[in-house]
Amino acid sequence: MDELTRTVIERGDLAHLALFLWASGASALLVWALREMAKVNQHFNDFVQEIASLNRLFRKDD
């Protein structure tokens, strides 16, 4: 990576390197956020399933 960085700086493409790093960071943040949303969605789904099972349990007692 050091050689790549040196080559980019020597060619004067520092703006391209900065843009690439920003885009990589933004993409990584998006992937992390989507994974976290999927986890939260699964936890919420588990919660709703438990509430539904409690409702079925109490409905049978009536």
PDB file of N, CA, C and O in Angstrom:
ATOM      1  N   MET A   1       0.832  -1.191   0.000  1.00  0.00           N
ATOM      2  CA  MET A   1       0.000   0.000   0.000  1.00  0.00           C
ATOM      3  C   MET A   1       0.868   1.243   0.000  1.00  0.00           C
ATOM      4  O   MET A   1       0.490   2.254  -0.573  1.00  0.00           O
ATOM      5  N   ASP A   2       2.034   1.183   0.623  1.00  0.00           N
ATOM      6  CA  ASP A   2       2.921   2.334   0.672  1.00  0.00           C
ATOM      7  C   ASP A   2       3.398   2.711  -0.729  1.00  0.00           C
ATOM      8  O   ASP A   2       3.455   3.888  -1.076  1.00  0.00           O
ATOM      9  N   GLU A   3       3.724   1.712  -1.529  1.00  0.00           N
ATOM     10  CA  GLU A   3       4.174   1.977  -2.893  1.00  0.00           C
ATOM     11  C   GLU A   3       3.053   2.581  -3.731  1.00  0.00           C
ATOM     12  O   GLU A   3       3.271   3.511  -4.513  1.00  0.00           O
ATOM     13  N   LEU A   4       1.853   2.088  -3.565  1.00  0.00           N
ATOM     14  CA  LEU A   4       0.703   2.625  -4.287  1.00  0.00           C
ATOM     15  C   LEU A   4       0.462   4.084  -3.910  1.00  0.00           C
ATOM     16  O   LEU A   4       0.245   4.933  -4.767  1.00  0.00           O
ATOM     17  N   THR A   5       0.532   4.367  -2.619  1.00  0.00           N
ATOM     18  CA  THR A   5       0.335   5.743  -2.152  1.00  0.00           C
ATOM     19  C   THR A   5       1.411   6.662  -2.714  1.00  0.00           C
ATOM     20  O   THR A   5       1.114   7.776  -3.169  1.00  0.00           O
ATOM     21  N   ARG A   6       2.660   6.202  -2.690  1.00  0.00           N
ATOM     22  CA  ARG A   6       3.764   7.011  -3.222  1.00  0.00           C
ATOM     23  C   ARG A   6       3.568   7.276  -4.711  1.00  0.00           C
ATOM     24  O   ARG A   6       3.759   8.401  -5.179  1.00  0.00           O
ATOM     25  N   THR A   7       3.141   6.285  -5.462  1.00  0.00           N
ATOM     26  CA  THR A   7       2.912   6.451  -6.904  1.00  0.00           C
ATOM     27  C   THR A   7       1.806   7.465  -7.166  1.00  0.00           C
ATOM     28  O   THR A   7       1.935   8.320  -8.038  1.00  0.00           O
ATOM     29  N   VAL A   8       0.738   7.379  -6.403  1.00  0.00           N
ATOM     30  CA  VAL A   8      -0.378   8.302  -6.589  1.00  0.00           C
ATOM     31  C   VAL A   8       0.052   9.728  -6.265  1.00  0.00           C
ATOM     32  O   VAL A   8      -0.261  10.673  -7.000  1.00  0.00           O
ATOM     33  N   ILE A   9       0.812   9.906  -5.181  1.00  0.00           N
ATOM     34  CA  ILE A   9       1.260  11.241  -4.793  1.00  0.00           C
ATOM     35  C   ILE A   9       2.222  11.807  -5.833  1.00  0.00           C
ATOM     36  O   ILE A   9       2.155  12.996  -6.187  1.00  0.00           O
ATOM     37  N   GLU A  10       3.105  10.971  -6.358  1.00  0.00           N
ATOM     38  CA  GLU A  10       4.068  11.430  -7.370  1.00  0.00           C
ATOM     39  C   GLU A  10       3.359  11.864  -8.647  1.00  0.00           C
ATOM     40  O   GLU A  10       3.798  12.799  -9.310  1.00  0.00           O
ATOM     41  N   ARG A  11       2.279  11.208  -8.980  1.00  0.00           N
ATOM     42  CA  ARG A  11       1.559  11.557 -10.204  1.00  0.00           C
ATOM     43  C   ARG A  11       0.631  12.747  -9.999  1.00  0.00           C
ATOM     44  O   ARG A  11       0.036  13.247 -10.943  1.00  0.00           O
ATOM     45  N   GLY A  12       0.477  13.183  -8.785  1.00  0.00           N
ATOM     46  CA  GLY A  12      -0.352  14.344  -8.524  1.00  0.00           C
ATOM     47  C   GLY A  12      -1.831  14.013  -8.412  1.00  0.00           C
ATOM     48  O   GLY A  12      -2.677  14.893  -8.529  1.00  0.00           O
ATOM     49  N   ASP A  13      -2.153  12.757  -8.184  1.00  0.00           N
ATOM     50  CA  ASP A  13      -3.545  12.340  -8.089  1.00  0.00           C
ATOM     51  C   ASP A  13      -3.979  12.218  -6.626  1.00  0.00           C
ATOM     52  O   ASP A  13      -4.709  11.303  -6.242  1.00  0.00           O
ATOM     53  N   LEU A  14      -3.545  13.145  -5.813  1.00  0.00           N
ATOM     54  CA  LEU A  14      -3.878  13.099  -4.398  1.00  0.00           C
ATOM     55  C   LEU A  14      -5.382  13.255  -4.177  1.00  0.00           C
ATOM     56  O   LEU A  14      -5.960  12.630  -3.289  1.00  0.00           O
ATOM     57  N   ALA A  15      -6.025  14.055  -5.016  1.00  0.00           N
ATOM     58  CA  ALA A  15      -7.474  14.232  -4.900  1.00  0.00           C
ATOM     59  C   ALA A  15      -8.199  12.914  -5.182  1.00  0.00           C
ATOM     60  O   ALA A  15      -9.189  12.602  -4.512  1.00  0.00           O
ATOM     61  N   HIS A  16      -7.704  12.147  -6.141  1.00  0.00           N
ATOM     62  CA  HIS A  16      -8.316  10.859  -6.440  1.00  0.00           C
ATOM     63  C   HIS A  16      -8.136   9.893  -5.266  1.00  0.00           C
ATOM     64  O   HIS A  16      -9.049   9.124  -4.945  1.00  0.00           O
ATOM     65  N   LEU A  17      -6.980   9.950  -4.635  1.00  0.00           N
ATOM     66  CA  LEU A  17      -6.746   9.093  -3.474  1.00  0.00           C
ATOM     67  C   LEU A  17      -7.690   9.475  -2.340  1.00  0.00           C
ATOM     68  O   LEU A  17      -8.295   8.608  -1.707  1.00  0.00           O
ATOM     69  N   ALA A  18      -7.838  10.760  -2.095  1.00  0.00           N
ATOM     70  CA  ALA A  18      -8.736  11.222  -1.041  1.00  0.00           C
ATOM     71  C   ALA A  18     -10.180  10.821  -1.349  1.00  0.00           C
ATOM     72  O   ALA A  18     -10.916  10.378  -0.454  1.00  0.00           O
ATOM     73  N   LEU A  19     -10.593  10.952  -2.585  1.00  0.00           N
ATOM     74  CA  LEU A  19     -11.945  10.565  -2.979  1.00  0.00           C
ATOM     75  C   LEU A  19     -12.158   9.065  -2.809  1.00  0.00           C
ATOM     76  O   LEU A  19     -13.206   8.622  -2.335  1.00  0.00           O
ATOM     77  N   PHE A  20     -11.151   8.288  -3.183  1.00  0.00           N
ATOM     78  CA  PHE A  20     -11.247   6.836  -3.015  1.00  0.00           C
ATOM     79  C   PHE A  20     -11.370   6.466  -1.545  1.00  0.00           C
ATOM     80  O   PHE A  20     -12.189   5.618  -1.169  1.00  0.00           O
ATOM     81  N   LEU A  21     -10.561   7.088  -0.693  1.00  0.00           N
ATOM     82  CA  LEU A  21     -10.628   6.790   0.741  1.00  0.00           C
ATOM     83  C   LEU A  21     -11.969   7.202   1.320  1.00  0.00           C
ATOM     84  O   LEU A  21     -12.541   6.487   2.154  1.00  0.00           O
ATOM     85  N   TRP A  22     -12.496   8.349   0.905  1.00  0.00           N
ATOM     86  CA  TRP A  22     -13.803   8.791   1.389  1.00  0.00           C
ATOM     87  C   TRP A  22     -14.891   7.817   0.940  1.00  0.00           C
ATOM     88  O   TRP A  22     -15.749   7.426   1.735  1.00  0.00           O
ATOM     89  N   ALA A  23     -14.856   7.415  -0.321  1.00  0.00           N
ATOM     90  CA  ALA A  23     -15.873   6.497  -0.840  1.00  0.00           C
ATOM     91  C   ALA A  23     -15.780   5.130  -0.152  1.00  0.00           C
ATOM     92  O   ALA A  23     -16.808   4.510   0.157  1.00  0.00           O
ATOM     93  N   SER A  24     -14.576   4.681   0.106  1.00  0.00           N
ATOM     94  CA  SER A  24     -14.405   3.403   0.803  1.00  0.00           C
ATOM     95  C   SER A  24     -14.955   3.485   2.218  1.00  0.00           C
ATOM     96  O   SER A  24     -15.635   2.559   2.686  1.00  0.00           O
ATOM     97  N   GLY A  25     -14.664   4.578   2.892  1.00  0.00           N
ATOM     98  CA  GLY A  25     -15.175   4.758   4.248  1.00  0.00           C
ATOM     99  C   GLY A  25     -16.691   4.852   4.273  1.00  0.00           C
ATOM    100  O   GLY A  25     -17.347   4.257   5.137  1.00  0.00           O
ATOM    101  N   ALA A  26     -17.266   5.575   3.327  1.00  0.00           N
ATOM    102  CA  ALA A  26     -18.724   5.704   3.266  1.00  0.00           C
ATOM    103  C   ALA A  26     -19.377   4.356   2.954  1.00  0.00           C
ATOM    104  O   ALA A  26     -20.412   4.015   3.532  1.00  0.00           O
ATOM    105  N   SER A  27     -18.765   3.591   2.082  1.00  0.00           N
ATOM    106  CA  SER A  27     -19.312   2.269   1.746  1.00  0.00           C
ATOM    107  C   SER A  27     -19.233   1.328   2.948  1.00  0.00           C
ATOM    108  O   SER A  27     -20.173   0.572   3.218  1.00  0.00           O
ATOM    109  N   ALA A  28     -18.125   1.373   3.659  1.00  0.00           N
ATOM    110  CA  ALA A  28     -17.978   0.528   4.841  1.00  0.00           C
ATOM    111  C   ALA A  28     -19.009   0.917   5.899  1.00  0.00           C
ATOM    112  O   ALA A  28     -19.598   0.045   6.553  1.00  0.00           O
ATOM    113  N   LEU A  29     -19.230   2.208   6.070  1.00  0.00           N
ATOM    114  CA  LEU A  29     -20.223   2.665   7.037  1.00  0.00           C
ATOM    115  C   LEU A  29     -21.625   2.210   6.628  1.00  0.00           C
ATOM    116  O   LEU A  29     -22.424   1.807   7.482  1.00  0.00           O
ATOM    117  N   LEU A  30     -21.928   2.248   5.349  1.00  0.00           N
ATOM    118  CA  LEU A  30     -23.225   1.782   4.862  1.00  0.00           C
ATOM    119  C   LEU A  30     -23.411   0.295   5.129  1.00  0.00           C
ATOM    120  O   LEU A  30     -24.471  -0.133   5.602  1.00  0.00           O
ATOM    121  N   VAL A  31     -22.400  -0.502   4.857  1.00  0.00           N
ATOM    122  CA  VAL A  31     -22.487  -1.942   5.102  1.00  0.00           C
ATOM    123  C   VAL A  31     -22.696  -2.209   6.588  1.00  0.00           C
ATOM    124  O   VAL A  31     -23.534  -3.029   6.976  1.00  0.00           O
ATOM    125  N   TRP A  32     -21.968  -1.501   7.446  1.00  0.00           N
ATOM    126  CA  TRP A  32     -22.120  -1.672   8.894  1.00  0.00           C
ATOM    127  C   TRP A  32     -23.541  -1.298   9.325  1.00  0.00           C
ATOM    128  O   TRP A  32     -24.153  -2.021  10.109  1.00  0.00           O
ATOM    129  N   ALA A  33     -24.053  -0.172   8.807  1.00  0.00           N
ATOM    130  CA  ALA A  33     -25.393   0.278   9.187  1.00  0.00           C
ATOM    131  C   ALA A  33     -26.459  -0.725   8.736  1.00  0.00           C
ATOM    132  O   ALA A  33     -27.406  -1.010   9.479  1.00  0.00           O
ATOM    133  N   LEU A  34     -26.305  -1.276   7.551  1.00  0.00           N
ATOM    134  CA  LEU A  34     -27.273  -2.264   7.066  1.00  0.00           C
ATOM    135  C   LEU A  34     -27.242  -3.541   7.901  1.00  0.00           C
ATOM    136  O   LEU A  34     -28.285  -4.138   8.180  1.00  0.00           O
ATOM    137  N   ARG A  35     -26.049  -3.961   8.312  1.00  0.00           N
ATOM    138  CA  ARG A  35     -25.955  -5.139   9.177  1.00  0.00           C
ATOM    139  C   ARG A  35     -26.624  -4.886  10.513  1.00  0.00           C
ATOM    140  O   ARG A  35     -27.320  -5.761  11.042  1.00  0.00           O
ATOM    141  N   GLU A  36     -26.389  -3.710  11.081  1.00  0.00           N
ATOM    142  CA  GLU A  36     -27.010  -3.376  12.358  1.00  0.00           C
ATOM    143  C   GLU A  36     -28.531  -3.314  12.227  1.00  0.00           C
ATOM    144  O   GLU A  36     -29.248  -3.775  13.116  1.00  0.00           O
ATOM    145  N   MET A  37     -29.018  -2.767  11.131  1.00  0.00           N
ATOM    146  CA  MET A  37     -30.466  -2.706  10.912  1.00  0.00           C
ATOM    147  C   MET A  37     -31.046  -4.107  10.780  1.00  0.00           C
ATOM    148  O   MET A  37     -32.148  -4.377  11.266  1.00  0.00           O
ATOM    149  N   ALA A  38     -30.325  -5.006  10.132  1.00  0.00           N
ATOM    150  CA  ALA A  38     -30.796  -6.384   9.995  1.00  0.00           C
ATOM    151  C   ALA A  38     -30.864  -7.063  11.362  1.00  0.00           C
ATOM    152  O   ALA A  38     -31.820  -7.803  11.652  1.00  0.00           O
ATOM    153  N   LYS A  39     -29.868  -6.806  12.224  1.00  0.00           N
ATOM    154  CA  LYS A  39     -29.891  -7.382  13.580  1.00  0.00           C
ATOM    155  C   LYS A  39     -31.084  -6.846  14.370  1.00  0.00           C
ATOM    156  O   LYS A  39     -31.778  -7.609  15.048  1.00  0.00           O
ATOM    157  N   VAL A  40     -31.302  -5.542  14.308  1.00  0.00           N
ATOM    158  CA  VAL A  40     -32.416  -4.945  15.046  1.00  0.00           C
ATOM    159  C   VAL A  40     -33.740  -5.483  14.528  1.00  0.00           C
ATOM    160  O   VAL A  40     -34.654  -5.786  15.308  1.00  0.00           O
ATOM    161  N   ASN A  41     -33.846  -5.629  13.219  1.00  0.00           N
ATOM    162  CA  ASN A  41     -35.071  -6.165  12.625  1.00  0.00           C
ATOM    163  C   ASN A  41     -35.319  -7.591  13.105  1.00  0.00           C
ATOM    164  O   ASN A  41     -36.461  -7.967  13.409  1.00  0.00           O
ATOM    165  N   GLN A  42     -34.269  -8.388  13.221  1.00  0.00           N
ATOM    166  CA  GLN A  42     -34.420  -9.763  13.696  1.00  0.00           C
ATOM    167  C   GLN A  42     -34.864  -9.782  15.155  1.00  0.00           C
ATOM    168  O   GLN A  42     -35.736 -10.570  15.539  1.00  0.00           O
ATOM    169  N   HIS A  43     -34.284  -8.914  15.971  1.00  0.00           N
ATOM    170  CA  HIS A  43     -34.692  -8.851  17.383  1.00  0.00           C
ATOM    171  C   HIS A  43     -36.157  -8.428  17.510  1.00  0.00           C
ATOM    172  O   HIS A  43     -36.900  -8.969  18.333  1.00  0.00           O
ATOM    173  N   PHE A  44     -36.559  -7.466  16.707  1.00  0.00           N
ATOM    174  CA  PHE A  44     -37.953  -7.031  16.733  1.00  0.00           C
ATOM    175  C   PHE A  44     -38.880  -8.156  16.287  1.00  0.00           C
ATOM    176  O   PHE A  44     -39.940  -8.371  16.873  1.00  0.00           O
ATOM    177  N   ASN A  45     -38.477  -8.894  15.266  1.00  0.00           N
ATOM    178  CA  ASN A  45     -39.275 -10.025  14.789  1.00  0.00           C
ATOM    179  C   ASN A  45     -39.401 -11.086  15.880  1.00  0.00           C
ATOM    180  O   ASN A  45     -40.484 -11.649  16.081  1.00  0.00           O
ATOM    181  N   ASP A  46     -38.308 -11.359  16.588  1.00  0.00           N
ATOM    182  CA  ASP A  46     -38.368 -12.308  17.702  1.00  0.00           C
ATOM    183  C   ASP A  46     -39.341 -11.827  18.773  1.00  0.00           C
ATOM    184  O   ASP A  46     -40.112 -12.621  19.332  1.00  0.00           O
ATOM    185  N   PHE A  47     -39.311 -10.543  19.073  1.00  0.00           N
ATOM    186  CA  PHE A  47     -40.210  -9.962  20.067  1.00  0.00           C
ATOM    187  C   PHE A  47     -41.674 -10.130  19.647  1.00  0.00           C
ATOM    188  O   PHE A  47     -42.515 -10.550  20.438  1.00  0.00           O
ATOM    189  N   VAL A  48     -41.969  -9.838  18.397  1.00  0.00           N
ATOM    190  CA  VAL A  48     -43.334  -9.965  17.896  1.00  0.00           C
ATOM    191  C   VAL A  48     -43.786 -11.422  17.932  1.00  0.00           C
ATOM    192  O   VAL A  48     -44.930 -11.718  18.299  1.00  0.00           O
ATOM    193  N   GLN A  49     -42.899 -12.351  17.622  1.00  0.00           N
ATOM    194  CA  GLN A  49     -43.240 -13.772  17.675  1.00  0.00           C
ATOM    195  C   GLN A  49     -43.561 -14.205  19.104  1.00  0.00           C
ATOM    196  O   GLN A  49     -44.484 -14.992  19.333  1.00  0.00           O
ATOM    197  N   GLU A  50     -42.805 -13.689  20.074  1.00  0.00           N
ATOM    198  CA  GLU A  50     -43.080 -14.021  21.476  1.00  0.00           C
ATOM    199  C   GLU A  50     -44.427 -13.456  21.918  1.00  0.00           C
ATOM    200  O   GLU A  50     -45.178 -14.126  22.633  1.00  0.00           O
ATOM    201  N   ILE A  51     -44.735 -12.240  21.523  1.00  0.00           N
ATOM    202  CA  ILE A  51     -46.032 -11.646  21.856  1.00  0.00           C
ATOM    203  C   ILE A  51     -47.155 -12.472  21.228  1.00  0.00           C
ATOM    204  O   ILE A  51     -48.182 -12.742  21.863  1.00  0.00           O
ATOM    205  N   ALA A  52     -46.964 -12.917  19.978  1.00  0.00           N
ATOM    206  CA  ALA A  52     -47.980 -13.731  19.311  1.00  0.00           C
ATOM    207  C   ALA A  52     -48.178 -15.064  20.031  1.00  0.00           C
ATOM    208  O   ALA A  52     -49.311 -15.534  20.193  1.00  0.00           O
ATOM    209  N   SER A  53     -47.095 -15.655  20.505  1.00  0.00           N
ATOM    210  CA  SER A  53     -47.239 -16.926  21.219  1.00  0.00           C
ATOM    211  C   SER A  53     -47.942 -16.722  22.563  1.00  0.00           C
ATOM    212  O   SER A  53     -48.735 -17.567  22.979  1.00  0.00           O
ATOM    213  N   LEU A  54     -47.663 -15.596  23.239  1.00  0.00           N
ATOM    214  CA  LEU A  54     -48.391 -15.293  24.470  1.00  0.00           C
ATOM    215  C   LEU A  54     -49.876 -15.080  24.203  1.00  0.00           C
ATOM    216  O   LEU A  54     -50.729 -15.538  24.970  1.00  0.00           O
ATOM    217  N   ASN A  55     -50.192 -14.394  23.128  1.00  0.00           N
ATOM    218  CA  ASN A  55     -51.595 -14.190  22.766  1.00  0.00           C
ATOM    219  C   ASN A  55     -52.299 -15.512  22.499  1.00  0.00           C
ATOM    220  O   ASN A  55     -53.438 -15.711  22.920  1.00  0.00           O
ATOM    221  N   ARG A  56     -51.620 -16.427  21.808  1.00  0.00           N
ATOM    222  CA  ARG A  56     -52.222 -17.743  21.554  1.00  0.00           C
ATOM    223  C   ARG A  56     -52.422 -18.504  22.860  1.00  0.00           C
ATOM    224  O   ARG A  56     -53.440 -19.156  23.058  1.00  0.00           O
ATOM    225  N   LEU A  57     -51.466 -18.396  23.771  1.00  0.00           N
ATOM    226  CA  LEU A  57     -51.565 -19.076  25.048  1.00  0.00           C
ATOM    227  C   LEU A  57     -52.751 -18.550  25.868  1.00  0.00           C
ATOM    228  O   LEU A  57     -53.530 -19.343  26.410  1.00  0.00           O
ATOM    229  N   PHE A  58     -52.916 -17.246  25.942  1.00  0.00           N
ATOM    230  CA  PHE A  58     -54.013 -16.680  26.711  1.00  0.00           C
ATOM    231  C   PHE A  58     -55.359 -16.888  26.026  1.00  0.00           C
ATOM    232  O   PHE A  58     -56.371 -16.996  26.701  1.00  0.00           O
ATOM    233  N   ARG A  59     -55.394 -16.940  24.729  1.00  0.00           N
ATOM    234  CA  ARG A  59     -56.640 -17.156  24.001  1.00  0.00           C
ATOM    235  C   ARG A  59     -57.175 -18.567  24.271  1.00  0.00           C
ATOM    236  O   ARG A  59     -58.373 -18.781  24.349  1.00  0.00           O
ATOM    237  N   LYS A  60     -56.280 -19.554  24.421  1.00  0.00           N
ATOM    238  CA  LYS A  60     -56.702 -20.935  24.670  1.00  0.00           C
ATOM    239  C   LYS A  60     -57.297 -21.105  26.063  1.00  0.00           C
ATOM    240  O   LYS A  60     -58.090 -21.997  26.287  1.00  0.00           O
ATOM    241  N   ASP A  61     -56.912 -20.256  27.010  1.00  0.00           N
ATOM    242  CA  ASP A  61     -57.418 -20.375  28.378  1.00  0.00           C
ATOM    243  C   ASP A  61     -58.851 -19.877  28.505  1.00  0.00           C
ATOM    244  O   ASP A  61     -59.534 -20.212  29.455  1.00  0.00           O
ATOM    245  N   ASP A  62     -59.303 -19.032  27.597  1.00  0.00           N
ATOM    246  CA  ASP A  62     -60.672 -18.469  27.686  1.00  0.00           C
ATOM    247  C   ASP A  62     -61.736 -19.475  27.457  1.00  0.00           C
ATOM    248  O   ASP A  62     -61.880 -20.426  26.952  1.00  0.00           O
TER     249      ASP A  62
END
